[in-house]
């Protein structure tokens, strides 16, 4: 027998990963059925009168969108001519001369008076050769006093016209509020009242935070 040989049996190592013990099975949560049970009927009913009114409202909505009617076609023609005339005014604008921009804006106001169209911010900027609100603000945001004066004049004029339309019921309040918030920088009164109320509460409470904040002004 060869030296160093081992006559005992050698246990072979199992290949691969050992099998995991079977985990205890957990019952899956029961899914709840959403909605009305199959085959059941809804209790919600609509009368024939209500259905007829809905059909009439839909027909009126699409009738207003139809530009083939004489009234709609006439308005469409007037609006296109109005836009063409605005672009003609803008052809005389010179950004190197603020006085020409002011004249273009005045001519735009007169054009709205003749054509019976409301004064609008974007149309006013276009009449002065500016494609958008941001371009007009960037031009006026400088140390040039004439540009700043032009900015104030145009903004306040459009704002006054819009305020008059809203107060007289000539403009949808939702659209009016949208314009005032985006072009006039106005906010809801509730936001301003809330800010004032918070300051009054802080003052009336006499808390330490108020005293620490203004101790240099009011003394000990």
Short mmCIF file of C-alpha atoms in Angstrom, two decimals:
data_model
loop_
_atom_site.label_atom_id
_atom_site.label_comp_id
_atom_site.label_asym_id
_atom_site.label_seq_id
_atom_site.Cartn_x
_atom_site.Cartn_y
_atom_site.Cartn_z
CA UNK A 1 0.00 0.00 0.00
CA UNK A 2 1.32 3.36 -0.90
CA UNK A 3 2.61 5.54 1.84
CA UNK A 4 0.26 8.16 3.09
CA UNK A 5 -2.75 6.57 1.51
CA UNK A 6 -6.04 6.77 3.39
CA UNK A 7 -8.18 3.72 3.34
CA UNK A 8 -11.20 5.46 4.88
CA UNK A 9 -14.14 6.74 2.83
CA UNK A 10 -14.02 10.37 1.74
CA UNK A 11 -17.24 12.37 1.86
CA UNK A 12 -17.83 14.44 -1.24
CA UNK A 13 -18.75 18.04 -0.84
CA UNK A 14 -22.17 18.87 -2.30
CA UNK A 15 -22.00 21.09 -5.31
CA UNK A 16 -24.02 24.26 -5.69
CA UNK A 17 -25.75 26.30 -3.07
CA UNK A 18 -27.49 24.57 -0.23
CA UNK A 19 -31.22 24.37 -0.54
CA UNK A 20 -33.12 26.91 1.43
CA UNK A 21 -35.62 25.68 3.86
CA UNK A 22 -39.16 26.10 2.74
CA UNK A 23 -40.52 29.30 4.10
CA UNK A 24 -43.86 29.46 5.70
CA UNK A 25 -46.51 30.50 3.26
CA UNK A 26 -48.35 33.74 4.02
CA UNK A 27 -51.84 34.23 2.76
CA UNK A 28 -51.95 37.00 0.13
CA UNK A 29 -54.24 39.93 0.97
CA UNK A 30 -57.62 39.73 -0.59
CA UNK A 31 -58.08 42.38 -3.29
CA UNK A 32 -61.09 44.56 -2.84
CA UNK A 33 -63.30 45.05 -5.84
CA UNK A 34 -63.63 48.68 -6.84
CA UNK A 35 -66.73 49.90 -8.52
CA UNK A 36 -70.27 48.71 -8.90
CA UNK A 37 -70.84 44.94 -8.73
CA UNK A 38 -71.22 43.26 -12.06
CA UNK A 39 -74.79 43.17 -13.26
CA UNK A 40 -76.07 45.84 -10.88
CA UNK A 41 -77.60 49.08 -12.10
CA UNK A 42 -76.74 52.61 -11.03
CA UNK A 43 -79.27 54.64 -9.05
CA UNK A 44 -78.25 57.78 -10.95
CA UNK A 45 -80.82 58.73 -13.59
CA UNK A 46 -81.14 61.66 -15.96
CA UNK A 47 -84.48 62.98 -17.08
CA UNK A 48 -85.31 63.44 -20.73
CA UNK A 49 -85.58 67.19 -20.15
CA UNK A 50 -82.04 67.34 -18.76
CA UNK A 51 -80.69 65.30 -21.68
CA UNK A 52 -82.40 67.61 -24.16
CA UNK A 53 -80.85 70.64 -22.43
CA UNK A 54 -77.40 69.05 -22.61
CA UNK A 55 -77.78 68.43 -26.33
CA UNK A 56 -78.86 72.02 -26.84
CA UNK A 57 -75.84 73.33 -24.90
CA UNK A 58 -73.45 71.21 -26.95
CA UNK A 59 -75.02 72.37 -30.19
CA UNK A 60 -74.70 76.01 -29.13
CA UNK A 61 -71.06 75.45 -28.20
CA UNK A 62 -70.16 74.10 -31.62
CA UNK A 63 -72.29 76.75 -33.30
CA UNK A 64 -70.10 79.48 -31.74
CA UNK A 65 -66.99 77.69 -33.00
CA UNK A 66 -68.30 77.54 -36.54
CA UNK A 67 -66.66 80.41 -38.46
CA UNK A 68 -68.85 79.78 -41.49
CA UNK A 69 -71.74 81.72 -39.97
CA UNK A 70 -72.01 85.32 -41.22
CA UNK A 71 -71.39 86.83 -37.76
CA UNK A 72 -68.36 84.67 -37.04
CA UNK A 73 -66.91 85.22 -40.50
CA UNK A 74 -67.29 88.98 -40.14
CA UNK A 75 -65.53 88.95 -36.76
CA UNK A 76 -62.75 86.76 -38.15
CA UNK A 77 -62.18 89.21 -41.01
CA UNK A 78 -62.16 92.23 -38.67
CA UNK A 79 -59.69 90.56 -36.31
CA UNK A 80 -57.28 89.66 -39.13
CA UNK A 81 -57.39 93.21 -40.49
CA UNK A 82 -56.79 94.51 -36.97
CA UNK A 83 -53.67 92.35 -36.61
CA UNK A 84 -52.38 93.43 -40.03
CA UNK A 85 -52.77 97.09 -39.05
CA UNK A 86 -50.92 96.46 -35.77
CA UNK A 87 -47.98 95.06 -37.72
CA UNK A 88 -48.05 98.13 -39.97
CA UNK A 89 -47.74 100.36 -36.88
CA UNK A 90 -44.82 98.27 -35.65
CA UNK A 91 -42.94 98.88 -38.90
CA UNK A 92 -42.37 102.47 -37.74
CA UNK A 93 -40.93 101.49 -34.36
CA UNK A 94 -37.31 102.32 -33.59
CA UNK A 95 -35.85 100.97 -30.36
CA UNK A 96 -33.07 103.52 -30.52
CA UNK A 97 -35.68 106.27 -30.25
CA UNK A 98 -38.08 105.85 -27.32
CA UNK A 99 -40.35 108.61 -28.65
CA UNK A 100 -41.20 106.48 -31.71
CA UNK A 101 -42.21 103.59 -29.44
CA UNK A 102 -44.48 105.88 -27.50
CA UNK A 103 -46.04 107.11 -30.76
CA UNK A 104 -46.60 103.52 -31.86
CA UNK A 105 -48.40 102.78 -28.62
CA UNK A 106 -50.61 105.86 -28.99
CA UNK A 107 -51.42 104.83 -32.57
CA UNK A 108 -52.32 101.37 -31.30
CA UNK A 109 -54.79 102.89 -28.82
CA UNK A 110 -56.37 104.93 -31.60
CA UNK A 111 -56.58 101.81 -33.77
CA UNK A 112 -58.46 99.97 -31.01
CA UNK A 113 -60.84 102.91 -30.79
CA UNK A 114 -61.56 102.88 -34.53
CA UNK A 115 -61.78 99.08 -34.93
CA UNK A 116 -63.74 98.60 -31.67
CA UNK A 117 -61.28 96.11 -30.19
CA UNK A 118 -60.17 96.05 -26.53
CA UNK A 119 -56.70 97.16 -25.50
CA UNK A 120 -54.46 94.17 -24.84
CA UNK A 121 -50.93 93.88 -23.50
CA UNK A 122 -49.46 91.51 -26.08
CA UNK A 123 -51.00 93.47 -28.96
CA UNK A 124 -49.60 96.70 -27.50
CA UNK A 125 -46.12 95.21 -27.29
CA UNK A 126 -46.42 93.93 -30.86
CA UNK A 127 -47.37 97.44 -32.06
CA UNK A 128 -44.06 98.67 -30.62
CA UNK A 129 -42.07 95.87 -32.24
CA UNK A 130 -41.74 93.55 -29.24
CA UNK A 131 -42.76 89.92 -29.77
CA UNK A 132 -43.57 89.19 -26.11
CA UNK A 133 -43.93 90.57 -22.62
CA UNK A 134 -40.44 89.45 -21.61
CA UNK A 135 -38.81 91.28 -24.54
CA UNK A 136 -40.57 94.52 -23.61
CA UNK A 137 -39.58 94.20 -19.94
CA UNK A 138 -35.95 93.45 -20.81
CA UNK A 139 -35.84 96.57 -23.01
CA UNK A 140 -37.28 98.80 -20.26
CA UNK A 141 -35.14 97.29 -17.49
CA UNK A 142 -32.30 99.78 -17.74
CA UNK A 143 -31.03 103.03 -16.26
CA UNK A 144 -32.62 104.99 -19.09
CA UNK A 145 -35.41 107.10 -17.49
CA UNK A 146 -37.29 107.38 -20.79
CA UNK A 147 -37.54 103.60 -21.06
CA UNK A 148 -38.74 103.24 -17.48
CA UNK A 149 -41.33 105.96 -18.07
CA UNK A 150 -42.52 104.16 -21.21
CA UNK A 151 -42.87 100.91 -19.26
CA UNK A 152 -44.98 102.58 -16.58
CA UNK A 153 -47.14 104.39 -19.15
CA UNK A 154 -47.92 101.28 -21.21
CA UNK A 155 -48.52 99.01 -18.22
CA UNK A 156 -50.76 101.46 -16.36
CA UNK A 157 -52.81 102.24 -19.48
CA UNK A 158 -53.52 98.58 -20.21
CA UNK A 159 -54.24 97.98 -16.53
CA UNK A 160 -56.77 100.84 -16.32
CA UNK A 161 -58.55 99.66 -19.46
CA UNK A 162 -58.75 96.10 -18.16
CA UNK A 163 -59.98 97.23 -14.73
CA UNK A 164 -62.74 99.23 -16.41
CA UNK A 165 -63.88 96.24 -18.45
CA UNK A 166 -63.98 93.96 -15.40
CA UNK A 167 -65.85 96.47 -13.23
CA UNK A 168 -68.41 97.13 -15.98
CA UNK A 169 -69.00 93.44 -16.62
CA UNK A 170 -67.52 93.60 -20.13
CA UNK A 171 -64.88 90.97 -19.38
CA UNK A 172 -65.13 87.52 -17.87
CA UNK A 173 -63.89 87.83 -14.26
CA UNK A 174 -61.76 84.69 -14.61
CA UNK A 175 -59.93 86.14 -17.60
CA UNK A 176 -59.70 89.53 -15.89
CA UNK A 177 -58.11 88.02 -12.78
CA UNK A 178 -55.69 86.04 -14.93
CA UNK A 179 -54.60 89.19 -16.77
CA UNK A 180 -54.30 91.22 -13.58
CA UNK A 181 -52.16 88.60 -11.87
CA UNK A 182 -49.87 88.03 -14.87
CA UNK A 183 -49.62 91.56 -16.35
CA UNK A 184 -50.53 93.93 -13.50
CA UNK A 185 -48.74 92.18 -10.64
CA UNK A 186 -51.86 92.06 -8.45
CA UNK A 187 -52.54 89.40 -5.83
CA UNK A 188 -55.61 88.15 -4.02
CA UNK A 189 -56.65 90.27 -1.03
CA UNK A 190 -56.66 87.15 1.16
CA UNK A 191 -52.88 86.81 0.74
CA UNK A 192 -52.26 90.42 1.77
CA UNK A 193 -54.71 90.27 4.68
CA UNK A 194 -53.09 87.07 5.91
CA UNK A 195 -49.63 88.67 5.89
CA UNK A 196 -50.91 91.69 7.84
CA UNK A 197 -52.72 89.42 10.30
CA UNK A 198 -49.54 87.47 11.00
CA UNK A 199 -47.67 90.69 11.78
CA UNK A 200 -50.46 91.85 14.12
CA UNK A 201 -50.48 88.49 15.94
CA UNK A 202 -46.73 88.66 16.43
CA UNK A 203 -46.98 92.21 17.80
CA UNK A 204 -49.91 91.57 20.10
CA UNK A 205 -48.47 88.35 21.51
CA UNK A 206 -45.53 90.20 23.03
CA UNK A 207 -43.47 87.07 22.64
CA UNK A 208 -39.75 86.73 22.94
CA UNK A 209 -39.29 86.41 19.16
CA UNK A 210 -40.76 89.88 18.61
CA UNK A 211 -38.65 91.46 21.34
CA UNK A 212 -35.47 89.81 20.06
CA UNK A 213 -36.20 90.95 16.53
CA UNK A 214 -36.78 94.61 17.40
CA UNK A 215 -34.85 95.00 20.66
CA UNK A 216 -32.40 97.41 19.04
CA UNK A 217 -35.29 99.71 18.09
CA UNK A 218 -37.59 99.57 21.10
CA UNK A 219 -34.97 99.14 23.82
CA UNK A 220 -35.15 96.83 26.77
#
